[in-house]
Amino acid sequence: MSDDISQHIDQMIRHDDNPGGQPLPESFEALEPDQIALLLESLPLDARQHAWEHVPAELHADVLVAMRGEARESLLRHFDSATLDQLISDLDAETLIELAESLPEEVVDIALARMDDKQRTHYEQSARYDDNAIGRYVDHELLILPHNSRVRDAQRLLRRAVPEYTEHLWLVDRTGRYTGAVPITALFSAASHLPLTELCDSDLEPLQAETELKEAADRFELAAVAALPVVGDNGLLLGRMPQRLSTEILHETYEAQLMATAGLNEEEDLFAPVMRSSRRRATWLGINLLTAFLASWTIGLFEGTLEQIVALAVLMPVVASMGGIAGSQTLTLIIRGLALGQITTANMMPLLKKELSVGGLNGVLWALVIGVVASVWFSSAAIGVVIALAIVINIAAAALSGVLIPVVLERFKIDPALSGSVILTTVTDVVGFVAFLGLGTLLLL
Amino acid sequence: MSDDISQHIDQMIRHDDNPGGQPLPESFEALEPDQIALLLESLPLDARQHAWEHVPAELHADVLVAMRGEARESLLRHFDSATLDQLISDLDAETLIELAESLPEEVVDIALARMDDKQRTHYEQSARYDDNAIGRYVDHELLILPHNSRVRDAQRLLRRAVPEYTEHLWLVDRTGRYTGAVPITALFSAASHLPLTELCDSDLEPLQAETELKEAADRFELAAVAALPVVGDNGLLLGRMPQRLSTEILHETYEAQLMATAGLNEEEDLFAPVMRSSRRRATWLGINLLTAFLASWTIGLFEGTLEQIVALAVLMPVVASMGGIAGSQTLTLIIRGLALGQITTANMMPLLKKELSVGGLNGVLWALVIGVVASVWFSSAAIGVVIALAIVINIAAAALSGVLIPVVLERFKIDPALSGSVILTTVTDVVGFVAFLGLGTLLLL
């Protein structure tokens, strides 16, 4: 997939530099909306704008839905009213739900006014759930039959066009409440007068509409089906969650986690406008600056020592950096454990013990190596002893913080992937400098 | 899902501390193998061992397959020959393929000898592909019919038990070559004497067995089906790739990327034995030590300057750390772009320009803030000017490195998620120290 796209990227950017040259590939038709979205995101804003004009109008909505929020908005901002009008003229409920946050409110209202009643009802139902609940994103293309239908009714229904990911028919009672799932393959061996209730797959628990996205995606994985029914208040069948949605949620969750480690958002556009991007990143740099000043202030406490033994200033970064690396190893392991639901109050203590032992062993090992190198470098055994002790202390502090910081953050509902490493390196910097310069003051002056 | 598991973890660890107390929950039967695997991974080695004895024997193989490599091996190491014998007495090809790397070669041979001929052929076919090719992991439970069958043959086949994720029947010619996919739902509207070839879904391109796992998972996402056929040499139908496998691959890929940022492996056991874990992490600490010494050596070049102006020693970490953070933001954005196939030679230059502009803006902004703070702190306008200039230089270097380092690493087939940030912080440390201490030497002495 990526190979295809990179070719297109190259062609389109070259074309944009030199509009009289090579023609734009007519190949948008050969690509899926997801691929076109990836491709557009890879283009600088001008080239993106230019390429967009060649996207077939019937794909507009699907491509915009597939794009990350910020890149999508970079295109919508330049829509003239005719294009916008065309875009919203024939949206279904799911598409409008996805686009609504990127559209002005009055445009959403127009889109709603043009929908048929059924889609509007779907939209209103979905919009009731917040953007982290599975109810907001249900798919309404599904095959439903009344609870008292028979095999022959199901067979008749299946003679019509069938939506993708159809493994089951869903049964509802007279009030629309979900009552069961009939595997389509069971219809081949069943007598045509048999009630469908006798074929129901009793293992298939419906998803509650309030379920959080990540939890819904996980449930899905265990169920081993192509789609799960989603029910709202009173067990009303709202729609289904197709497998595709589970995959999307996983992608977004992991991408958000990776981006969070650098204080970024998963909607971040590769080619975001410079001002916007600078403003957003400035916050993260500012937070980090506070922690850096804290570290500097710690060093400042030992100005007198540093004036006399400049070797300490030279070696400081080694102590801080070894602590930072050791801590981030523990932190990463614990963050994964938290994400998998594997860290509890009961296994915290054994985990802490294990991480402290690993830290202790590595602390001693590297303290010896660093101590020897430092003694030789500055021809002073005492400096070797000071740095060795500081390394042991800092790596132990790193192990302790690597376990405790993410657990505490998680308890306060703060994402440890986002802020864990800033806090951790603040701890290892401060502990490292205090231990090293403090021991230096005690033992070397 | 995670809530369920954490309860079990608490109960089991408490039980292990106090074997006479609370009984082990009998609830393993209520959990799926994937959940039992997560649960076992969350337990310290002794408790894990103890809990394992309560896993029903018929789930042993599935639970072991679902576990991460290292945790799985922690259990297998303690298998007595009777348990091992039972485990391998009735394995299918897919299970043995997954377990083979954790089992002694002679045990694999015994397992193979006990397989029926069909499964052994499957195993041998799969084992021909390396562990990053989709051919190795194909699922052999699928419904196959000869190319010249009719609708009634398909209907007859479907009266038997049907494997999960069955949306299609697969057609093969006389030599076993894949010729097409028949959607099951099409069988309801078709006359029973119609040849199946007329119902084939022509969009469904089979996967080549050599396809890399991540690429196969991506293909899958675009296809919107519950399973894809996998073909080997000459188009021979080897089996299918069910949706579940695509989800697993995504999980593993992302987990590997997250763990790689801290120099860890995705198979890493939360409760790995201390010695083993220390040894593995030592390598990463050692690599980092070299880069830390490089930074120290850079500082050492300016020992004379530091002796005279100790304020420089105090402020050094601020310059290094602002560069490191700014660089890691760019790096993370580019690593995501590379993973999505969005970075090419054509958009490199515009990207570099954008990142340098963002870096320039933030560099100037924070240089001013830091310059003012430093001047006030050390009552010296000159120190303010020196640190401000150093910050601008280092943030620009960070933006440049953040784009170039991952791109160059990727070109040399080195995972930028693993080594990108070590190299980046080495650059920002060295550039930061040289710029700051160098300018200090020039302007302050």
mmCIF file of N, CA and C in Angstrom, chain A residues 295-382:
data_model
loop_
_atom_site.group_PDB
_atom_site.id
_atom_site.type_symbol
_atom_site.label_atom_id
_atom_site.label_comp_id
_atom_site.label_asym_id
_atom_site.label_seq_id
_atom_site.Cartn_x
_atom_site.Cartn_y
_atom_site.Cartn_z
ATOM 1 N N ALA A 295 15.828 21.850 37.182
ATOM 2 C CA ALA A 295 17.097 21.128 37.207
ATOM 3 C C ALA A 295 18.256 22.117 37.362
ATOM 4 N N SER A 296 18.208 23.225 36.610
ATOM 5 C CA SER A 296 19.260 24.236 36.689
ATOM 6 C C SER A 296 19.362 24.815 38.097
ATOM 7 N N TRP A 297 18.204 25.072 38.674
ATOM 8 C CA TRP A 297 18.169 25.640 40.013
ATOM 9 C C TRP A 297 18.856 24.681 41.004
ATOM 10 N N THR A 298 18.594 23.369 40.813
ATOM 11 C CA THR A 298 19.251 22.366 41.655
ATOM 12 C C THR A 298 20.764 22.471 41.526
ATOM 13 N N ILE A 299 21.227 22.589 40.277
ATOM 14 C CA ILE A 299 22.672 22.702 40.067
ATOM 15 C C ILE A 299 23.197 23.975 40.732
ATOM 16 N N GLY A 300 22.379 25.051 40.605
ATOM 17 C CA GLY A 300 22.781 26.338 41.169
ATOM 18 C C GLY A 300 23.080 26.272 42.664
ATOM 19 N N LEU A 301 22.403 25.336 43.355
ATOM 20 C CA LEU A 301 22.633 25.185 44.797
ATOM 21 C C LEU A 301 24.086 24.812 45.085
ATOM 22 N N PHE A 302 24.752 24.247 44.091
ATOM 23 C CA PHE A 302 26.120 23.754 44.313
ATOM 24 C C PHE A 302 27.148 24.598 43.556
ATOM 25 N N GLU A 303 26.799 25.862 43.273
ATOM 26 C CA GLU A 303 27.709 26.716 42.515
ATOM 27 C C GLU A 303 29.119 26.745 43.117
ATOM 28 N N GLY A 304 29.148 26.836 44.452
ATOM 29 C CA GLY A 304 30.439 26.899 45.136
ATOM 30 C C GLY A 304 31.299 25.673 44.833
ATOM 31 N N THR A 305 30.670 24.491 44.890
ATOM 32 C CA THR A 305 31.389 23.248 44.602
ATOM 33 C C THR A 305 31.892 23.234 43.163
ATOM 34 N N LEU A 306 31.009 23.638 42.240
ATOM 35 C CA LEU A 306 31.378 23.600 40.822
ATOM 36 C C LEU A 306 32.550 24.525 40.524
ATOM 37 N N GLU A 307 32.596 25.669 41.223
ATOM 38 C CA GLU A 307 33.696 26.603 41.003
ATOM 39 C C GLU A 307 35.038 25.949 41.317
ATOM 40 N N GLN A 308 35.008 25.098 42.353
ATOM 41 C CA GLN A 308 36.275 24.478 42.770
ATOM 42 C C GLN A 308 36.606 23.220 41.973
ATOM 43 N N ILE A 309 35.599 22.442 41.613
ATOM 44 C CA ILE A 309 35.867 21.183 40.899
ATOM 45 C C ILE A 309 35.088 21.182 39.589
ATOM 46 N N VAL A 310 35.705 21.654 38.553
ATOM 47 C CA VAL A 310 35.004 21.793 37.280
ATOM 48 C C VAL A 310 34.704 20.428 36.642
ATOM 49 N N ALA A 311 35.422 19.404 37.044
ATOM 50 C CA ALA A 311 35.173 18.055 36.530
ATOM 51 C C ALA A 311 33.730 17.636 36.799
ATOM 52 N N LEU A 312 33.161 18.111 37.910
ATOM 53 C CA LEU A 312 31.779 17.753 38.224
ATOM 54 C C LEU A 312 30.832 18.290 37.150
ATOM 55 N N ALA A 313 31.094 19.499 36.680
ATOM 56 C CA ALA A 313 30.248 20.077 35.631
ATOM 57 C C ALA A 313 30.333 19.262 34.351
ATOM 58 N N VAL A 314 31.534 18.771 34.073
ATOM 59 C CA VAL A 314 31.727 17.984 32.854
ATOM 60 C C VAL A 314 30.965 16.662 32.929
ATOM 61 N N LEU A 315 30.946 16.044 34.112
ATOM 62 C CA LEU A 315 30.355 14.703 34.238
ATOM 63 C C LEU A 315 28.859 14.711 34.561
ATOM 64 N N MET A 316 28.328 15.861 34.974
ATOM 65 C CA MET A 316 26.906 15.923 35.332
ATOM 66 C C MET A 316 25.943 15.232 34.356
ATOM 67 N N PRO A 317 26.092 15.507 33.033
ATOM 68 C CA PRO A 317 25.104 14.931 32.113
ATOM 69 C C PRO A 317 25.081 13.402 32.126
ATOM 70 N N VAL A 318 26.214 12.776 32.446
ATOM 71 C CA VAL A 318 26.255 11.312 32.451
ATOM 72 C C VAL A 318 25.318 10.770 33.526
ATOM 73 N N VAL A 319 25.360 11.371 34.706
ATOM 74 C CA VAL A 319 24.513 10.892 35.804
ATOM 75 C C VAL A 319 23.030 11.076 35.456
ATOM 76 N N ALA A 320 22.687 12.274 34.963
ATOM 77 C CA ALA A 320 21.288 12.546 34.640
ATOM 78 C C ALA A 320 20.798 11.625 33.535
ATOM 79 N N SER A 321 21.622 11.436 32.524
ATOM 80 C CA SER A 321 21.178 10.698 31.353
ATOM 81 C C SER A 321 21.015 9.198 31.636
ATOM 82 N N MET A 322 21.928 8.604 32.443
ATOM 83 C CA MET A 322 21.767 7.182 32.775
ATOM 84 C C MET A 322 20.483 6.965 33.568
ATOM 85 N N GLY A 323 20.174 7.882 34.478
ATOM 86 C CA GLY A 323 18.924 7.775 35.225
ATOM 87 C C GLY A 323 17.721 7.886 34.307
ATOM 88 N N GLY A 324 17.784 8.829 33.385
ATOM 89 C CA GLY A 324 16.667 9.043 32.462
ATOM 90 C C GLY A 324 16.381 7.813 31.612
ATOM 91 N N ILE A 325 17.444 7.198 31.091
ATOM 92 C CA ILE A 325 17.259 6.026 30.229
ATOM 93 C C ILE A 325 16.726 4.837 31.029
ATOM 94 N N ALA A 326 17.347 4.567 32.179
ATOM 95 C CA ALA A 326 16.893 3.433 32.995
ATOM 96 C C ALA A 326 15.429 3.639 33.389
ATOM 97 N N GLY A 327 15.085 4.859 33.763
ATOM 98 C CA GLY A 327 13.711 5.146 34.163
ATOM 99 C C GLY A 327 12.739 4.971 33.017
ATOM 100 N N SER A 328 13.129 5.393 31.821
ATOM 101 C CA SER A 328 12.183 5.309 30.711
ATOM 102 C C SER A 328 11.948 3.859 30.302
ATOM 103 N N GLN A 329 12.909 2.985 30.578
ATOM 104 C CA GLN A 329 12.671 1.562 30.287
ATOM 105 C C GLN A 329 11.579 1.019 31.207
ATOM 106 N N THR A 330 11.712 1.295 32.510
ATOM 107 C CA THR A 330 10.683 0.847 33.446
ATOM 108 C C THR A 330 9.343 1.484 33.108
ATOM 109 N N LEU A 331 9.371 2.802 32.854
ATOM 110 C CA LEU A 331 8.140 3.536 32.550
ATOM 111 C C LEU A 331 7.396 2.918 31.363
ATOM 112 N N THR A 332 8.132 2.617 30.294
ATOM 113 C CA THR A 332 7.501 2.079 29.091
ATOM 114 C C THR A 332 6.859 0.722 29.368
ATOM 115 N N LEU A 333 7.552 -0.105 30.138
ATOM 116 C CA LEU A 333 7.016 -1.422 30.490
ATOM 117 C C LEU A 333 5.720 -1.273 31.293
ATOM 118 N N ILE A 334 5.713 -0.336 32.230
ATOM 119 C CA ILE A 334 4.537 -0.146 33.087
ATOM 120 C C ILE A 334 3.382 0.472 32.293
ATOM 121 N N ILE A 335 3.698 1.407 31.393
ATOM 122 C CA ILE A 335 2.631 2.014 30.581
ATOM 123 C C ILE A 335 1.961 0.944 29.713
ATOM 124 N N ARG A 336 2.751 0.051 29.148
ATOM 125 C CA ARG A 336 2.138 -1.047 28.389
ATOM 126 C C ARG A 336 1.250 -1.882 29.301
ATOM 127 N N GLY A 337 1.761 -2.218 30.481
ATOM 128 C CA GLY A 337 0.989 -3.021 31.422
ATOM 129 C C GLY A 337 -0.327 -2.347 31.786
ATOM 130 N N LEU A 338 -0.285 -1.040 32.011
ATOM 131 C CA LEU A 338 -1.509 -0.305 32.347
ATOM 132 C C LEU A 338 -2.486 -0.340 31.172
ATOM 133 N N ALA A 339 -1.963 -0.164 29.959
ATOM 134 C CA ALA A 339 -2.827 -0.166 28.782
ATOM 135 C C ALA A 339 -3.502 -1.518 28.611
ATOM 136 N N LEU A 340 -2.820 -2.589 29.012
ATOM 137 C CA LEU A 340 -3.388 -3.931 28.879
ATOM 138 C C LEU A 340 -4.216 -4.318 30.104
ATOM 139 N N GLY A 341 -4.299 -3.422 31.087
ATOM 140 C CA GLY A 341 -5.062 -3.732 32.299
ATOM 141 C C GLY A 341 -4.355 -4.735 33.193
ATOM 142 N N GLN A 342 -3.028 -4.786 33.108
ATOM 143 C CA GLN A 342 -2.290 -5.827 33.840
ATOM 144 C C GLN A 342 -1.697 -5.349 35.156
ATOM 145 N N ILE A 343 -1.821 -4.060 35.471
ATOM 146 C CA ILE A 343 -1.215 -3.563 36.702
ATOM 147 C C ILE A 343 -2.310 -3.310 37.737
ATOM 148 N N THR A 344 -2.202 -3.923 38.899
ATOM 149 C CA THR A 344 -3.207 -3.773 39.949
ATOM 150 C C THR A 344 -2.502 -3.474 41.264
ATOM 151 N N THR A 345 -3.292 -3.189 42.299
ATOM 152 C CA THR A 345 -2.662 -2.947 43.593
ATOM 153 C C THR A 345 -1.905 -4.192 44.065
ATOM 154 N N ALA A 346 -2.421 -5.371 43.704
ATOM 155 C CA ALA A 346 -1.799 -6.596 44.213
ATOM 156 C C ALA A 346 -0.442 -6.880 43.588
ATOM 157 N N ASN A 347 -0.260 -6.583 42.288
ATOM 158 C CA ASN A 347 1.050 -6.920 41.731
ATOM 159 C C ASN A 347 2.019 -5.728 41.693
ATOM 160 N N MET A 348 1.601 -4.581 42.228
ATOM 161 C CA MET A 348 2.484 -3.420 42.318
ATOM 162 C C MET A 348 3.754 -3.708 43.116
ATOM 163 N N MET A 349 3.584 -4.307 44.312
ATOM 164 C CA MET A 349 4.750 -4.532 45.159
ATOM 165 C C MET A 349 5.753 -5.487 44.527
ATOM 166 N N PRO A 350 5.294 -6.663 44.048
ATOM 167 C CA PRO A 350 6.274 -7.535 43.383
ATOM 168 C C PRO A 350 6.922 -6.863 42.167
ATOM 169 N N LEU A 351 6.155 -6.044 41.440
ATOM 170 C CA LEU A 351 6.722 -5.359 40.285
ATOM 171 C C LEU A 351 7.820 -4.380 40.697
ATOM 172 N N LEU A 352 7.506 -3.628 41.750
ATOM 173 C CA LEU A 352 8.450 -2.642 42.246
ATOM 174 C C LEU A 352 9.734 -3.345 42.685
ATOM 175 N N LYS A 353 9.555 -4.477 43.361
ATOM 176 C CA LYS A 353 10.710 -5.237 43.835
ATOM 177 C C LYS A 353 11.558 -5.696 42.645
ATOM 178 N N LYS A 354 10.874 -6.210 41.640
ATOM 179 C CA LYS A 354 11.613 -6.689 40.472
ATOM 180 C C LYS A 354 12.334 -5.535 39.776
ATOM 181 N N GLU A 355 11.658 -4.415 39.555
ATOM 182 C CA GLU A 355 12.284 -3.303 38.855
ATOM 183 C C GLU A 355 13.445 -2.716 39.661
ATOM 184 N N LEU A 356 13.278 -2.691 40.998
ATOM 185 C CA LEU A 356 14.382 -2.201 41.827
ATOM 186 C C LEU A 356 15.581 -3.141 41.754
ATOM 187 N N SER A 357 15.313 -4.441 41.685
ATOM 188 C CA SER A 357 16.432 -5.388 41.568
ATOM 189 C C SER A 357 17.145 -5.216 40.233
ATOM 190 N N VAL A 358 16.354 -5.107 39.157
ATOM 191 C CA VAL A 358 16.967 -4.911 37.843
ATOM 192 C C VAL A 358 17.768 -3.611 37.847
ATOM 193 N N GLY A 359 17.157 -2.540 38.402
ATOM 194 C CA GLY A 359 17.855 -1.264 38.481
ATOM 195 C C GLY A 359 19.107 -1.375 39.324
ATOM 196 N N GLY A 360 19.005 -2.080 40.444
ATOM 197 C CA GLY A 360 20.162 -2.237 41.323
ATOM 198 C C GLY A 360 21.312 -2.914 40.604
ATOM 199 N N LEU A 361 21.016 -4.021 39.949
ATOM 200 C CA LEU A 361 22.064 -4.753 39.230
ATOM 201 C C LEU A 361 22.726 -3.875 38.169
ATOM 202 N N ASN A 362 21.881 -3.260 37.336
ATOM 203 C CA ASN A 362 22.443 -2.409 36.288
ATOM 204 C C ASN A 362 23.122 -1.188 36.864
ATOM 205 N N GLY A 363 22.573 -0.671 37.966
ATOM 206 C CA GLY A 363 23.186 0.478 38.612
ATOM 207 C C GLY A 363 24.606 0.157 39.033
ATOM 208 N N VAL A 364 24.778 -0.974 39.714
ATOM 209 C CA VAL A 364 26.105 -1.354 40.194
ATOM 210 C C VAL A 364 27.061 -1.596 39.028
ATOM 211 N N LEU A 365 26.568 -2.336 38.038
ATOM 212 C CA LEU A 365 27.412 -2.630 36.873
ATOM 213 C C LEU A 365 27.940 -1.347 36.219
ATOM 214 N N TRP A 366 27.030 -0.424 35.890
ATOM 215 C CA TRP A 366 27.444 0.766 35.151
ATOM 216 C C TRP A 366 28.147 1.762 36.052
ATOM 217 N N ALA A 367 27.811 1.735 37.364
ATOM 218 C CA ALA A 367 28.531 2.597 38.300
ATOM 219 C C ALA A 367 30.021 2.237 38.294
ATOM 220 N N LEU A 368 30.317 0.933 38.257
ATOM 221 C CA LEU A 368 31.723 0.499 38.225
ATOM 222 C C LEU A 368 32.407 1.001 36.962
ATOM 223 N N VAL A 369 31.755 0.776 35.812
ATOM 224 C CA VAL A 369 32.347 1.197 34.540
ATOM 225 C C VAL A 369 32.593 2.710 34.539
ATOM 226 N N ILE A 370 31.541 3.455 34.906
ATOM 227 C CA ILE A 370 31.636 4.918 34.846
ATOM 228 C C ILE A 370 32.653 5.428 35.873
ATOM 229 N N GLY A 371 32.650 4.795 37.066
ATOM 230 C CA GLY A 371 33.602 5.189 38.101
ATOM 231 C C GLY A 371 35.034 5.055 37.615
ATOM 232 N N VAL A 372 35.332 3.929 36.976
ATOM 233 C CA VAL A 372 36.693 3.713 36.484
ATOM 234 C C VAL A 372 37.043 4.739 35.410
ATOM 235 N N VAL A 373 36.140 4.941 34.439
ATOM 236 C CA VAL A 373 36.421 5.893 33.365
ATOM 237 C C VAL A 373 36.660 7.298 33.944
ATOM 238 N N ALA A 374 35.788 7.704 34.894
ATOM 239 C CA ALA A 374 35.909 9.053 35.453
ATOM 240 C C ALA A 374 37.215 9.220 36.236
ATOM 241 N N SER A 375 37.600 8.161 37.024
ATOM 242 C CA SER A 375 38.855 8.251 37.787
ATOM 243 C C SER A 375 40.039 8.441 36.867
ATOM 244 N N VAL A 376 40.038 7.664 35.777
ATOM 245 C CA VAL A 376 41.170 7.756 34.859
ATOM 246 C C VAL A 376 41.170 9.113 34.151
ATOM 247 N N TRP A 377 39.989 9.514 33.674
ATOM 248 C CA TRP A 377 39.864 10.772 32.913
ATOM 249 C C TRP A 377 40.373 11.962 33.737
ATOM 250 N N PHE A 378 39.925 12.029 35.009
ATOM 251 C CA PHE A 378 40.302 13.189 35.811
ATOM 252 C C PHE A 378 41.390 12.855 36.838
ATOM 253 N N SER A 379 42.045 11.706 36.659
ATOM 254 C CA SER A 379 43.133 11.258 37.555
ATOM 255 C C SER A 379 42.773 11.448 39.020
ATOM 256 N N SER A 380 41.575 10.992 39.390
ATOM 257 C CA SER A 380 41.152 11.150 40.774
ATOM 258 C C SER A 380 40.209 10.010 41.149
ATOM 259 N N ALA A 381 40.685 9.134 42.042
ATOM 260 C CA ALA A 381 39.849 8.017 42.485
ATOM 261 C C ALA A 381 38.596 8.534 43.171
ATOM 262 N N ALA A 382 38.730 9.652 43.895
ATOM 263 C CA ALA A 382 37.585 10.173 44.644
ATOM 264 C C ALA A 382 36.439 10.549 43.710
#
